[in-house]
PDB file of C-alpha atoms in Angstrom:
ATOM      1  CA  GLU A 121      29.603  12.310  -6.964  1.00 39.00           C
ATOM      2  CA  SER A 122      27.110   9.557  -6.234  1.00 36.00           C
ATOM      3  CA  SER A 123      26.473   5.911  -6.950  1.00 37.00           C
ATOM      4  CA  ALA A 124      22.933   4.805  -7.666  1.00 36.00           C
ATOM      5  CA  ALA A 125      21.603   2.343  -5.110  1.00 37.00           C
ATOM      6  CA  TRP A 126      18.517   1.687  -7.248  1.00 36.00           C
ATOM      7  CA  SER A 127      16.543   3.545  -9.803  1.00 34.00           C
ATOM      8  CA  SER A 128      13.446   2.974 -11.841  1.00 34.00           C
ATOM      9  CA  PRO A 129      12.945   3.756 -15.527  1.00 37.00           C
ATOM     10  CA  PRO A 130      11.579   7.233 -16.266  1.00 37.00           C
ATOM     11  CA  ILE A 131       7.915   6.550 -15.570  1.00 36.00           C
ATOM     12  CA  PRO A 132       5.697   9.531 -14.771  1.00 37.00           C
ATOM     13  CA  GLY A 133       5.839   9.975 -11.012  1.00 38.00           C
ATOM     14  CA  ALA A 134       8.632   7.412 -10.570  1.00 39.00           C
ATOM     15  CA  MET A 135      11.107   8.103  -7.815  1.00 40.00           C
ATOM     16  CA  THR A 136      14.855   7.533  -7.965  1.00 41.00           C
ATOM     17  CA  LYS A 137      17.029   6.975  -4.960  1.00 42.00           C
ATOM     18  CA  GLU A 138      20.757   7.598  -4.843  1.00 46.00           C
ATOM     19  CA  THR A 139      23.256   6.956  -2.080  1.00 47.00           C
ATOM     20  CA  LEU A 140      25.733   9.825  -1.975  1.00 49.00           C
ATOM     21  CA  THR A 141      29.407   9.303  -1.138  1.00 54.00           C
ATOM     22  CA  ASN A 142      28.858  10.754   2.344  1.00 50.00           C
ATOM     23  CA  GLY A 143      26.210   8.060   3.013  1.00 49.00           C
ATOM     24  CA  GLU A 144      23.160  10.328   2.677  1.00 46.00           C
ATOM     25  CA  ILE A 145      20.228   9.116   0.623  1.00 42.00           C
ATOM     26  CA  LYS A 146      18.845  11.433  -2.045  1.00 43.00           C
ATOM     27  CA  VAL A 147      15.319  10.758  -3.341  1.00 41.00           C
ATOM     28  CA  SER A 148      14.047  12.635  -6.374  1.00 42.00           C
ATOM     29  CA  ASP A 149      11.105  12.636  -8.753  1.00 39.00           C
ATOM     30  CA  GLU A 150      12.138  11.809 -12.320  1.00 39.00           C
ATOM     31  CA  LEU A 151       9.941  14.400 -14.019  1.00 38.00           C
ATOM     32  CA  SER A 152       9.533  17.303 -11.621  1.00 37.00           C
ATOM     33  CA  ASP A 153      11.597  19.740  -9.610  1.00 39.00           C
ATOM     34  CA  ASP A 154       9.309  19.914  -6.572  1.00 40.00           C
ATOM     35  CA  ASN A 155      11.526  17.740  -4.375  1.00 40.00           C
ATOM     36  CA  THR A 156      13.903  19.004  -1.740  1.00 40.00           C
ATOM     37  CA  SER A 157      17.123  17.974  -3.491  1.00 39.00           C
ATOM     38  CA  ASN A 158      17.135  21.122  -5.670  1.00 41.00           C
ATOM     39  CA  GLY A 159      17.821  23.440  -2.743  1.00 43.00           C
ATOM     40  CA  SER A 160      14.297  24.783  -2.432  1.00 41.00           C
ATOM     41  CA  SER A 161      12.148  24.358   0.611  1.00 40.00           C
ATOM     42  CA  PRO A 162       9.815  21.366   0.679  1.00 40.00           C
ATOM     43  CA  ASP A 163       6.227  21.714  -0.538  1.00 40.00           C
ATOM     44  CA  PRO A 164       4.134  21.899   2.676  1.00 39.00           C
ATOM     45  CA  ALA A 165       1.272  20.069   0.942  1.00 40.00           C
ATOM     46  CA  LYS A 166       3.484  17.004   0.437  1.00 39.00           C
ATOM     47  CA  PRO A 167       4.467  15.199   3.650  1.00 40.00           C
ATOM     48  CA  ILE A 168       8.104  14.164   3.717  1.00 40.00           C
ATOM     49  CA  CYS A 169       9.395  10.949   5.173  1.00 48.00           C
ATOM     50  CA  VAL A 170      12.871  11.570   6.564  1.00 44.00           C
ATOM     51  CA  SER A 171      14.251   8.292   5.243  1.00 52.00           C
ATOM     52  CA  CYS A 172      12.336   7.978   1.950  1.00 55.00           C
ATOM     53  CA  GLY A 173      11.508  11.466   0.660  1.00 50.00           C
ATOM     54  CA  PRO A 174       8.223  12.934  -0.569  1.00 47.00           C
ATOM     55  CA  SER A 175       5.181  10.676  -0.575  1.00 75.00           C
ATOM     56  CA  SER A 176       2.224  10.594  -2.928  1.00 88.00           C
ATOM     57  CA  ALA A 177      -1.440  10.605  -1.984  1.00 91.00           C
ATOM     58  CA  LEU A 178      -1.500   6.919  -2.944  1.00 91.00           C
ATOM     59  CA  GLU A 179       1.345   6.121  -0.539  1.00 91.00           C
ATOM     60  CA  GLU A 180      -0.459   8.033   2.197  1.00 92.00           C
ATOM     61  CA  GLU A 181      -3.601   5.965   1.557  1.00 93.00           C
ATOM     62  CA  ALA A 182      -1.545   2.763   1.650  1.00 93.00           C
ATOM     63  CA  VAL A 183       0.039   3.694   4.986  1.00 93.00           C
ATOM     64  CA  LEU A 184      -3.394   4.496   6.403  1.00 93.00           C
ATOM     65  CA  ALA A 185      -4.703   1.138   5.122  1.00 93.00           C
ATOM     66  CA  LEU A 186      -1.757  -0.636   6.778  1.00 93.00           C
ATOM     67  CA  LYS A 187      -2.597   0.932  10.124  1.00 92.00           C
ATOM     68  CA  GLU A 188      -6.336   0.304   9.850  1.00 90.00           C
ATOM     69  CA  ALA A 189      -6.089  -3.298   8.632  1.00 91.00           C
ATOM     70  CA  ALA A 190      -3.180  -4.440  10.831  1.00 91.00           C
ATOM     71  CA  PRO A 191      -5.316  -5.596  13.794  1.00 89.00           C
ATOM     72  CA  SER A 192      -7.402  -7.911  11.613  1.00 89.00           C
ATOM     73  CA  VAL A 193      -4.745  -9.575   9.426  1.00 94.00           C
ATOM     74  CA  LYS A 194      -1.656 -11.661  10.218  1.00 94.00           C
ATOM     75  CA  SER A 195       0.567  -9.310   8.243  1.00 95.00           C
ATOM     76  CA  ILE A 196       0.330  -6.391   5.846  1.00 95.00           C
ATOM     77  CA  SER A 197       3.089  -4.376   4.187  1.00 95.00           C
ATOM     78  CA  ILE A 198       3.958  -2.367   1.111  1.00 95.00           C
ATOM     79  CA  SER A 199       5.943  -4.461  -1.363  1.00 95.00           C
ATOM     80  CA  GLU A 200       9.583  -3.466  -1.635  1.00 93.00           C
ATOM     81  CA  MET A 201      10.144  -5.720  -4.660  1.00 95.00           C
ATOM     82  CA  LEU A 202       7.421  -4.623  -7.082  1.00 95.00           C
ATOM     83  CA  PRO A 203       7.211  -1.301  -8.964  1.00 91.00           C
ATOM     84  CA  ARG A 204       6.092   1.706  -6.965  1.00 92.00           C
ATOM     85  CA  THR A 205       5.110   5.028  -8.487  1.00 93.00           C
ATOM     86  CA  SER A 206       2.878   7.896  -7.424  1.00 92.00           C
ATOM     87  CA  ASP A 207       0.051   6.171  -9.360  1.00 94.00           C
ATOM     88  CA  LEU A 208       0.604   2.495  -8.489  1.00 95.00           C
ATOM     89  CA  LEU A 209       1.914   0.395  -5.639  1.00 95.00           C
ATOM     90  CA  PHE A 210       1.564  -3.138  -4.337  1.00 96.00           C
ATOM     91  CA  MET A 211       0.855  -4.434  -0.846  1.00 96.00           C
ATOM     92  CA  ASN A 212       1.374  -7.901   0.619  1.00 97.00           C
ATOM     93  CA  ILE A 213      -1.307  -9.294   2.925  1.00 96.00           C
ATOM     94  CA  THR A 214      -1.567 -12.513   4.904  1.00 97.00           C
ATOM     95  CA  THR A 215      -5.094 -13.016   6.211  1.00 96.00           C
ATOM     96  CA  LEU A 216      -5.971 -14.485   9.602  1.00 95.00           C
ATOM     97  CA  GLU A 217      -6.744 -17.704   7.725  1.00 96.00           C
ATOM     98  CA  GLY A 218      -3.130 -17.799   6.466  1.00 96.00           C
ATOM     99  CA  GLN A 219      -3.911 -16.952   2.823  1.00 96.00           C
ATOM    100  CA  THR A 220      -1.360 -14.701   1.116  1.00 96.00           C
ATOM    101  CA  TYR A 221      -2.182 -12.023  -1.440  1.00 96.00           C
ATOM    102  CA  CYS A 222      -0.451  -9.310  -3.395  1.00 97.00           C
ATOM    103  CA  ILE A 223      -2.774  -6.297  -3.671  1.00 97.00           C
ATOM    104  CA  GLU A 224      -2.515  -3.571  -6.300  1.00 96.00           C
ATOM    105  CA  LEU A 225      -3.466  -0.063  -5.192  1.00 96.00           C
ATOM    106  CA  CYS A 226      -4.115   2.583  -7.848  1.00 95.00           C
ATOM    107  CA  ALA A 227      -6.621   5.361  -8.569  1.00 94.00           C
ATOM    108  CA  LYS A 228      -9.298   2.729  -9.329  1.00 96.00           C
ATOM    109  CA  GLY A 229      -8.898   1.241  -5.843  1.00 96.00           C
ATOM    110  CA  TYR A 230      -7.642  -2.029  -4.376  1.00 97.00           C
ATOM    111  CA  ARG A 231      -7.355  -5.173  -6.536  1.00 96.00           C
ATOM    112  CA  VAL A 232      -6.053  -8.686  -5.880  1.00 96.00           C
ATOM    113  CA  ALA A 233      -3.061  -8.959  -8.212  1.00 95.00           C
ATOM    114  CA  SER A 234      -2.017 -12.439  -7.096  1.00 94.00           C
ATOM    115  CA  ALA A 235      -2.475 -15.121  -4.466  1.00 93.00           C
ATOM    116  CA  ARG A 236       1.297 -14.930  -3.892  1.00 94.00           C
ATOM    117  CA  GLN A 237       3.131 -12.079  -2.222  1.00 95.00           C
ATOM    118  CA  ASP A 238       5.364  -9.839  -4.349  1.00 96.00           C
ATOM    119  CA  CYS A 239       3.762 -11.201  -7.510  1.00 93.00           C
ATOM    120  CA  MET A 240       1.719  -9.377 -10.157  1.00 89.00           C
ATOM    121  CA  ASN A 241       0.560 -12.470 -12.083  1.00 87.00           C
ATOM    122  CA  GLY A 242      -3.081 -13.200 -11.290  1.00 79.00           C
ATOM    123  CA  ASP A 243      -4.817 -16.552 -11.453  1.00 77.00           C
ATOM    124  CA  PHE A 244      -6.869 -16.774 -14.653  1.00 79.00           C
ATOM    125  CA  ARG A 245      -9.086 -19.372 -12.959  1.00 84.00           C
ATOM    126  CA  GLN A 246     -10.254 -16.647 -10.533  1.00 85.00           C
ATOM    127  CA  LEU A 247     -10.759 -13.903 -13.087  1.00 86.00           C
ATOM    128  CA  ASP A 248     -13.695 -12.359 -11.224  1.00 85.00           C
ATOM    129  CA  LEU A 249     -11.508 -11.772  -8.138  1.00 87.00           C
ATOM    130  CA  HIS A 250      -8.452 -10.528 -10.044  1.00 89.00           C
ATOM    131  CA  THR A 251     -10.360  -8.040 -12.203  1.00 91.00           C
ATOM    132  CA  ARG A 252     -12.529  -6.463  -9.486  1.00 94.00           C
ATOM    133  CA  TYR A 253     -11.531  -3.197  -7.832  1.00 96.00           C
ATOM    134  CA  PHE A 254     -12.564  -2.452  -4.239  1.00 96.00           C
ATOM    135  CA  GLU A 255     -13.124   1.059  -2.907  1.00 96.00           C
ATOM    136  CA  SER A 256     -11.499   0.401   0.471  1.00 95.00           C
ATOM    137  CA  ILE A 257      -9.201  -2.008   2.268  1.00 95.00           C
ATOM    138  CA  TYR A 258     -12.200  -3.036   4.405  1.00 93.00           C
ATOM    139  CA  GLN A 259     -14.294  -3.983   1.368  1.00 94.00           C
ATOM    140  CA  LEU A 260     -11.381  -6.019   0.005  1.00 96.00           C
ATOM    141  CA  LEU A 261     -10.763  -7.820   3.307  1.00 95.00           C
ATOM    142  CA  ASP A 262     -14.481  -8.508   3.765  1.00 93.00           C
ATOM    143  CA  THR A 263     -14.326 -10.450   0.498  1.00 93.00           C
ATOM    144  CA  LEU A 264     -11.048 -12.271   1.218  1.00 94.00           C
ATOM    145  CA  SER A 265     -11.264 -13.077   4.929  1.00 94.00           C
ATOM    146  CA  PRO A 266     -14.267 -14.251   6.966  1.00 92.00           C
ATOM    147  CA  CYS A 267     -12.090 -14.006  10.104  1.00 93.00           C
ATOM    148  CA  HIS A 268     -11.437 -10.328   9.346  1.00 90.00           C
ATOM    149  CA  ARG A 269     -15.194  -9.751   9.137  1.00 86.00           C
ATOM    150  CA  GLU A 270     -15.746 -11.446  12.515  1.00 88.00           C
ATOM    151  CA  LYS A 271     -12.846  -9.636  14.220  1.00 87.00           C
ATOM    152  CA  PHE A 272     -13.896  -6.269  12.789  1.00 83.00           C
ATOM    153  CA  ALA A 273     -17.527  -6.767  13.890  1.00 84.00           C
ATOM    154  CA  SER A 274     -16.415  -7.824  17.370  1.00 86.00           C
ATOM    155  CA  SER A 275     -14.090  -4.826  17.683  1.00 84.00           C
ATOM    156  CA  LEU A 276     -16.842  -2.476  16.568  1.00 85.00           C
ATOM    157  CA  ALA A 277     -19.302  -3.986  19.071  1.00 89.00           C
ATOM    158  CA  ASP A 278     -16.717  -3.552  21.862  1.00 88.00           C
ATOM    159  CA  LYS A 279     -16.193   0.108  20.942  1.00 88.00           C
ATOM    160  CA  LEU A 280     -19.932   0.748  20.918  1.00 90.00           C
ATOM    161  CA  ALA A 281     -20.298  -0.950  24.314  1.00 90.00           C
ATOM    162  CA  ASN A 282     -17.521   1.266  25.704  1.00 90.00           C
ATOM    163  CA  LEU A 283     -19.286   4.359  24.366  1.00 89.00           C
ATOM    164  CA  GLU A 284     -22.501   3.305  26.121  1.00 88.00           C
ATOM    165  CA  LYS A 285     -20.589   2.872  29.401  1.00 86.00           C
ATOM    166  CA  ASP A 286     -19.174   6.391  29.096  1.00 82.00           C
ATOM    167  CA  ASP A 287     -22.673   7.883  28.743  1.00 70.00           C
TER     168      ASP A 287
END
């Protein structure tokens, strides 16, 4: 017997999460049986987060982007409020300048969804920004944050200088 803590509608790739009566959390994919809750062993090609279950390639890219961008932004995180599937997720970013953004990540790349965190409604007055997809988190941040550009360039120069010292 279990009580659902939260669940999403049956969207391809959507994950459901249930809290069992013994307190364990069960995460399962709505449309497939390749999760670990069916008694089979986990798919070695899919990394498993102990607390949140199997992750998609998109989630893995988002986590990598969080780690890479963290030093050159005030804050960056994956939205816990907006929809999250294996094909779509949203990230919240606050630049060094203090500007907030909600970023969509999908197969097309990174896109500014909104100038407010946890919001998918773009600003029609900035249509060019809200309809453009970026190939990487760096390309996106280069467009949004001059301070990111400066900090990234400085960090790169420092690393190159350290390499020269080692030679």
